[in-house]
PDB file of C-alpha atoms in Angstrom:
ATOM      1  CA  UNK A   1     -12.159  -2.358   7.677  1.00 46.00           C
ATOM      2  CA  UNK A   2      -8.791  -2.544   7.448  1.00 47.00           C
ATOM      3  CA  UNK A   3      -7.158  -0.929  11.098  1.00 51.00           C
ATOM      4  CA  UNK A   4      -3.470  -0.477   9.788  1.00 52.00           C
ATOM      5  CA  UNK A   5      -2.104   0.155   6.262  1.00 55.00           C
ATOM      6  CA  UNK A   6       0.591  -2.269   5.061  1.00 56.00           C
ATOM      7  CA  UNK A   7       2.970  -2.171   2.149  1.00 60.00           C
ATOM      8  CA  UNK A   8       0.526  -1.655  -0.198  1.00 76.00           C
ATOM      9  CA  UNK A   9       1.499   0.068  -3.121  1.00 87.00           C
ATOM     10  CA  UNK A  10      -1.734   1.550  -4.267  1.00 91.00           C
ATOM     11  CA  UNK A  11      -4.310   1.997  -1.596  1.00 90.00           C
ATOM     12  CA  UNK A  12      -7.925   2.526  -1.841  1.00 91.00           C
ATOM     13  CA  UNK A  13      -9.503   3.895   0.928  1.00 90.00           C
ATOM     14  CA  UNK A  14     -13.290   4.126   0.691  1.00 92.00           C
ATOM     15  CA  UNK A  15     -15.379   7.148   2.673  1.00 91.00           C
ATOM     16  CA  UNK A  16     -19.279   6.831   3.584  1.00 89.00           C
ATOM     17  CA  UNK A  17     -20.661  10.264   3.637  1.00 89.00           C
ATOM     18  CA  UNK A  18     -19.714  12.884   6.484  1.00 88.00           C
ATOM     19  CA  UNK A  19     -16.085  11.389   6.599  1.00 89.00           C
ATOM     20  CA  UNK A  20     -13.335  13.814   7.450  1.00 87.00           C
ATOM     21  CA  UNK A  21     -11.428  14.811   4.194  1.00 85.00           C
ATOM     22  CA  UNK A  22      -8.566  12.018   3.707  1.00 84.00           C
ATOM     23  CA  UNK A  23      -5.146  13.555   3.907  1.00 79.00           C
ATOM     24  CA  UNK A  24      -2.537  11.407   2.878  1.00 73.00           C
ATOM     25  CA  UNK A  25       0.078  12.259   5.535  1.00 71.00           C
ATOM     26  CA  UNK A  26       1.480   8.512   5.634  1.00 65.00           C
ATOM     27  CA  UNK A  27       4.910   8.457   5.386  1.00 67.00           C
ATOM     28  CA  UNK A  28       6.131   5.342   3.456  1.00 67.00           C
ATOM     29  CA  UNK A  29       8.643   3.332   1.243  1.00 67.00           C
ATOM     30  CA  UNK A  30       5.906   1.688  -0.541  1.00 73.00           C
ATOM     31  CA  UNK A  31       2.524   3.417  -1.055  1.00 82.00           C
ATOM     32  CA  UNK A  32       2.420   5.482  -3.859  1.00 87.00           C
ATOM     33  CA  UNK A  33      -0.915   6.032  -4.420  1.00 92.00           C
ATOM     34  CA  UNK A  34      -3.772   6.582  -2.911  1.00 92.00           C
ATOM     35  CA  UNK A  35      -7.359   6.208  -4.767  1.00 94.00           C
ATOM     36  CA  UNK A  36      -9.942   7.953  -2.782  1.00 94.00           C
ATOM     37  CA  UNK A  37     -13.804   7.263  -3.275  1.00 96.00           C
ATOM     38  CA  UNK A  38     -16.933   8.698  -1.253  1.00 95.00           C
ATOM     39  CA  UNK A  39     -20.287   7.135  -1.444  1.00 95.00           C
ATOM     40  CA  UNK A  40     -23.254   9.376  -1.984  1.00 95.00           C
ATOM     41  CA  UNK A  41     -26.695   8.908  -0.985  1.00 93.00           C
ATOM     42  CA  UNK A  42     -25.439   5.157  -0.171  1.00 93.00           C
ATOM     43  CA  UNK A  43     -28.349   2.791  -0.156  1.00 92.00           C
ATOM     44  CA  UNK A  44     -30.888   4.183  -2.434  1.00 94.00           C
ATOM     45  CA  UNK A  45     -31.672   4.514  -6.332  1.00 94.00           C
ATOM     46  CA  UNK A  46     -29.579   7.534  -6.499  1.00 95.00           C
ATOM     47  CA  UNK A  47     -26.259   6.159  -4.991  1.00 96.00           C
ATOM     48  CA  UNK A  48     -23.255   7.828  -6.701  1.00 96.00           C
ATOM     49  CA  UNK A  49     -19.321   7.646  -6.264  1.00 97.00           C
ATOM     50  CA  UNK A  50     -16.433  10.692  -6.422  1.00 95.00           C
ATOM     51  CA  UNK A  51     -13.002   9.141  -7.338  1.00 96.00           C
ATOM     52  CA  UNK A  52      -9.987  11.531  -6.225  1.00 94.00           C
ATOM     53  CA  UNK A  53      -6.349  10.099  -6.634  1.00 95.00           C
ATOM     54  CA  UNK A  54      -3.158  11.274  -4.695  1.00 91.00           C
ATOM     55  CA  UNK A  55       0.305  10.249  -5.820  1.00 92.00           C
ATOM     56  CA  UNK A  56       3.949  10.692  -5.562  1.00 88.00           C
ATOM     57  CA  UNK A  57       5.427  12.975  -7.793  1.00 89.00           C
ATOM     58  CA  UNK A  58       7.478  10.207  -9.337  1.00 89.00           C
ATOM     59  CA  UNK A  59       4.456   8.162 -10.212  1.00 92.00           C
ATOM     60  CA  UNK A  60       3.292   8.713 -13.754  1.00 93.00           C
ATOM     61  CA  UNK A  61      -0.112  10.117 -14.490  1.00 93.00           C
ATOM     62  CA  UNK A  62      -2.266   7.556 -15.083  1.00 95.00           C
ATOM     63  CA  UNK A  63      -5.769   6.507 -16.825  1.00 94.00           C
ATOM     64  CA  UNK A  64      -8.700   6.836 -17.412  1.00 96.00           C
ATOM     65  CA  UNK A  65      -8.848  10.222 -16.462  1.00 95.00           C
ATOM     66  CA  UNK A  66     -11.460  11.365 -13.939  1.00 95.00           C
ATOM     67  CA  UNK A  67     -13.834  14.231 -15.200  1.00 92.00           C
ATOM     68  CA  UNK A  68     -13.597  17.353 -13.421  1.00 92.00           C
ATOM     69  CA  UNK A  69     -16.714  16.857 -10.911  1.00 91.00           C
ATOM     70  CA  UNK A  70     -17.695  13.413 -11.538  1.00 93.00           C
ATOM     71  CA  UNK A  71     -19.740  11.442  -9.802  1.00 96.00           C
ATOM     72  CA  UNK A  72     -20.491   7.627 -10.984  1.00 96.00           C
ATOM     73  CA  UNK A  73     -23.719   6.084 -10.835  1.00 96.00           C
ATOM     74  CA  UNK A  74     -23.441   2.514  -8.899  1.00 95.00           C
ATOM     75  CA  UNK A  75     -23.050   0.342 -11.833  1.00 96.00           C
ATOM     76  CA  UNK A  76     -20.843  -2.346 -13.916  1.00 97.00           C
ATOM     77  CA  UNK A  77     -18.847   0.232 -15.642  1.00 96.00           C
ATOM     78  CA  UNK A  78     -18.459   2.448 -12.732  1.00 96.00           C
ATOM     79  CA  UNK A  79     -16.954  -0.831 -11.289  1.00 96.00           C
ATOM     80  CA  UNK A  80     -15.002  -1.203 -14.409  1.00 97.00           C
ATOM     81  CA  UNK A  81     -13.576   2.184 -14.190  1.00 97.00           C
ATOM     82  CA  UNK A  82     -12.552   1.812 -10.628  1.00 96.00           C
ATOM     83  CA  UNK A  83     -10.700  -1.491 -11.595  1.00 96.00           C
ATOM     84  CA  UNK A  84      -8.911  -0.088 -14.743  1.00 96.00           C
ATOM     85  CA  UNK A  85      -7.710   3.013 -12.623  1.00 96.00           C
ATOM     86  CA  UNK A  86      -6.512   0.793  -9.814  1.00 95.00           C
ATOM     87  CA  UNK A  87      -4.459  -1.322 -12.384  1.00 95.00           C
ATOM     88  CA  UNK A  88      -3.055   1.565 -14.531  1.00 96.00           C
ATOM     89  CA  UNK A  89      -1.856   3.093 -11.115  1.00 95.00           C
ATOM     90  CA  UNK A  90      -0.048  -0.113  -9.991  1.00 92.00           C
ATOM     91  CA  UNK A  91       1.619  -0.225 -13.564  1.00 93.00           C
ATOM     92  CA  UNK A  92       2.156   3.323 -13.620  1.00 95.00           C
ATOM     93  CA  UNK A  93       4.137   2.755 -10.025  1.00 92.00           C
ATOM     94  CA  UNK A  94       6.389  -0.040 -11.655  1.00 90.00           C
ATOM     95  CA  UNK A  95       7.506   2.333 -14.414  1.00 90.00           C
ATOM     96  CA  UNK A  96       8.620   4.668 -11.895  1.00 89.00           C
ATOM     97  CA  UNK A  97      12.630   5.874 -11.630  1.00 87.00           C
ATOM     98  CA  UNK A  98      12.241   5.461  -7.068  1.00 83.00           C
ATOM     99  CA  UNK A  99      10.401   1.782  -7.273  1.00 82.00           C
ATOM    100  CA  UNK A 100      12.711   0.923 -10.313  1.00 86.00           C
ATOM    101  CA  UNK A 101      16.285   1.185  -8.505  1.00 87.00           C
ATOM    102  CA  UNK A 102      14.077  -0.145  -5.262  1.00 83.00           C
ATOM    103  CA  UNK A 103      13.189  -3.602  -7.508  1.00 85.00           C
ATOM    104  CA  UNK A 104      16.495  -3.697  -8.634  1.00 90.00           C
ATOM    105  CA  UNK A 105      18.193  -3.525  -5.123  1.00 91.00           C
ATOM    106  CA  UNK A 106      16.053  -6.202  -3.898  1.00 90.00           C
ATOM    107  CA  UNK A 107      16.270  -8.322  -6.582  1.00 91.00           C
ATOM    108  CA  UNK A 108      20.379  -7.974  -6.324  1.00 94.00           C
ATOM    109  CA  UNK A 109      20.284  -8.879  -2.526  1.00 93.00           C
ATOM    110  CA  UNK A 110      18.190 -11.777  -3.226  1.00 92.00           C
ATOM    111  CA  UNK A 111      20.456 -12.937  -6.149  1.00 93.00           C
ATOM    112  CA  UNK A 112      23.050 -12.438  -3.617  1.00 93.00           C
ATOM    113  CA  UNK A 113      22.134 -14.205  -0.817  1.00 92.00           C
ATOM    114  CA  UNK A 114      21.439 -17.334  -3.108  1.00 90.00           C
ATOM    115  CA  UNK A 115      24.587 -17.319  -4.651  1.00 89.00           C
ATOM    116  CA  UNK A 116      25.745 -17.290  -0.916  1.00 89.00           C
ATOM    117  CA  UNK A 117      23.376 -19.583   0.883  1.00 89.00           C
ATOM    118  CA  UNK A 118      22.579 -21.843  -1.615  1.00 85.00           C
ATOM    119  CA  UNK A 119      25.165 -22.549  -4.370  1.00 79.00           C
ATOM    120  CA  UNK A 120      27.119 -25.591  -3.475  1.00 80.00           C
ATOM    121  CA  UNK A 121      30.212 -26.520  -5.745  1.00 77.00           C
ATOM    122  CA  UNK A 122      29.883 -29.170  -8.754  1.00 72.00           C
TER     123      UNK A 122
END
């Protein structure tokens, strides 16, 4: 269990049953995304998964799409799924216009401060 949330730009945050609803209230730079799943009837035959996803209103929709009402049987391709819609939503964050010009700042202030720190004269 992770205690604090970092700079994570897609976050998965996984509820066992009778969990409060998950509000994503964080305010951050970073996190775009939040992928949401809840366990139910965890440890047994019948153990299923809902997905929900949350994400800034810059981000890109994203795939696969979830099915209005799904719930996933614990299994490979529900694994699958849940990998593929992790990825997509990281790519989906990169094509964004706000994490775009953020990349591109950062990348100029590190160009910067090597052309400053660490270019010596031929």
């Amino acid at each position: 269990r992770k205690r604090y949330i970092g700079n994570d730009i897609v976050t998965l945050v996984f509820q066992e049953p009778g969990a409060l609803p998950f509000i994503p209230n964080i305010r951050s730079q970073f996190q775009h995304v939040f992928i949401i799943v809840r366990v139910h009837n965890p440890c047994s035959d019948n153990t299923h998964y809902s997905v929900a996803v949350t994400r800034s209103k810059n981000v890109p929709i994203f795939g696969p799409p979830i099915p209005k009402g799904a719930m996933f049987p614990k299994s490979q391709s529900f694994t699958k799924f849940l990998l593929s819609k992790l990825i997509n939503a990281e790519n989906a964050v990169h094509r964004s216009d706000k994490f775009v010009s953020m990349a591109t700042r950062t990348r100029q202030e590190y160009l910067k401060d090597l052309a400053t720190n660490f270019v010596t004269p031929t």
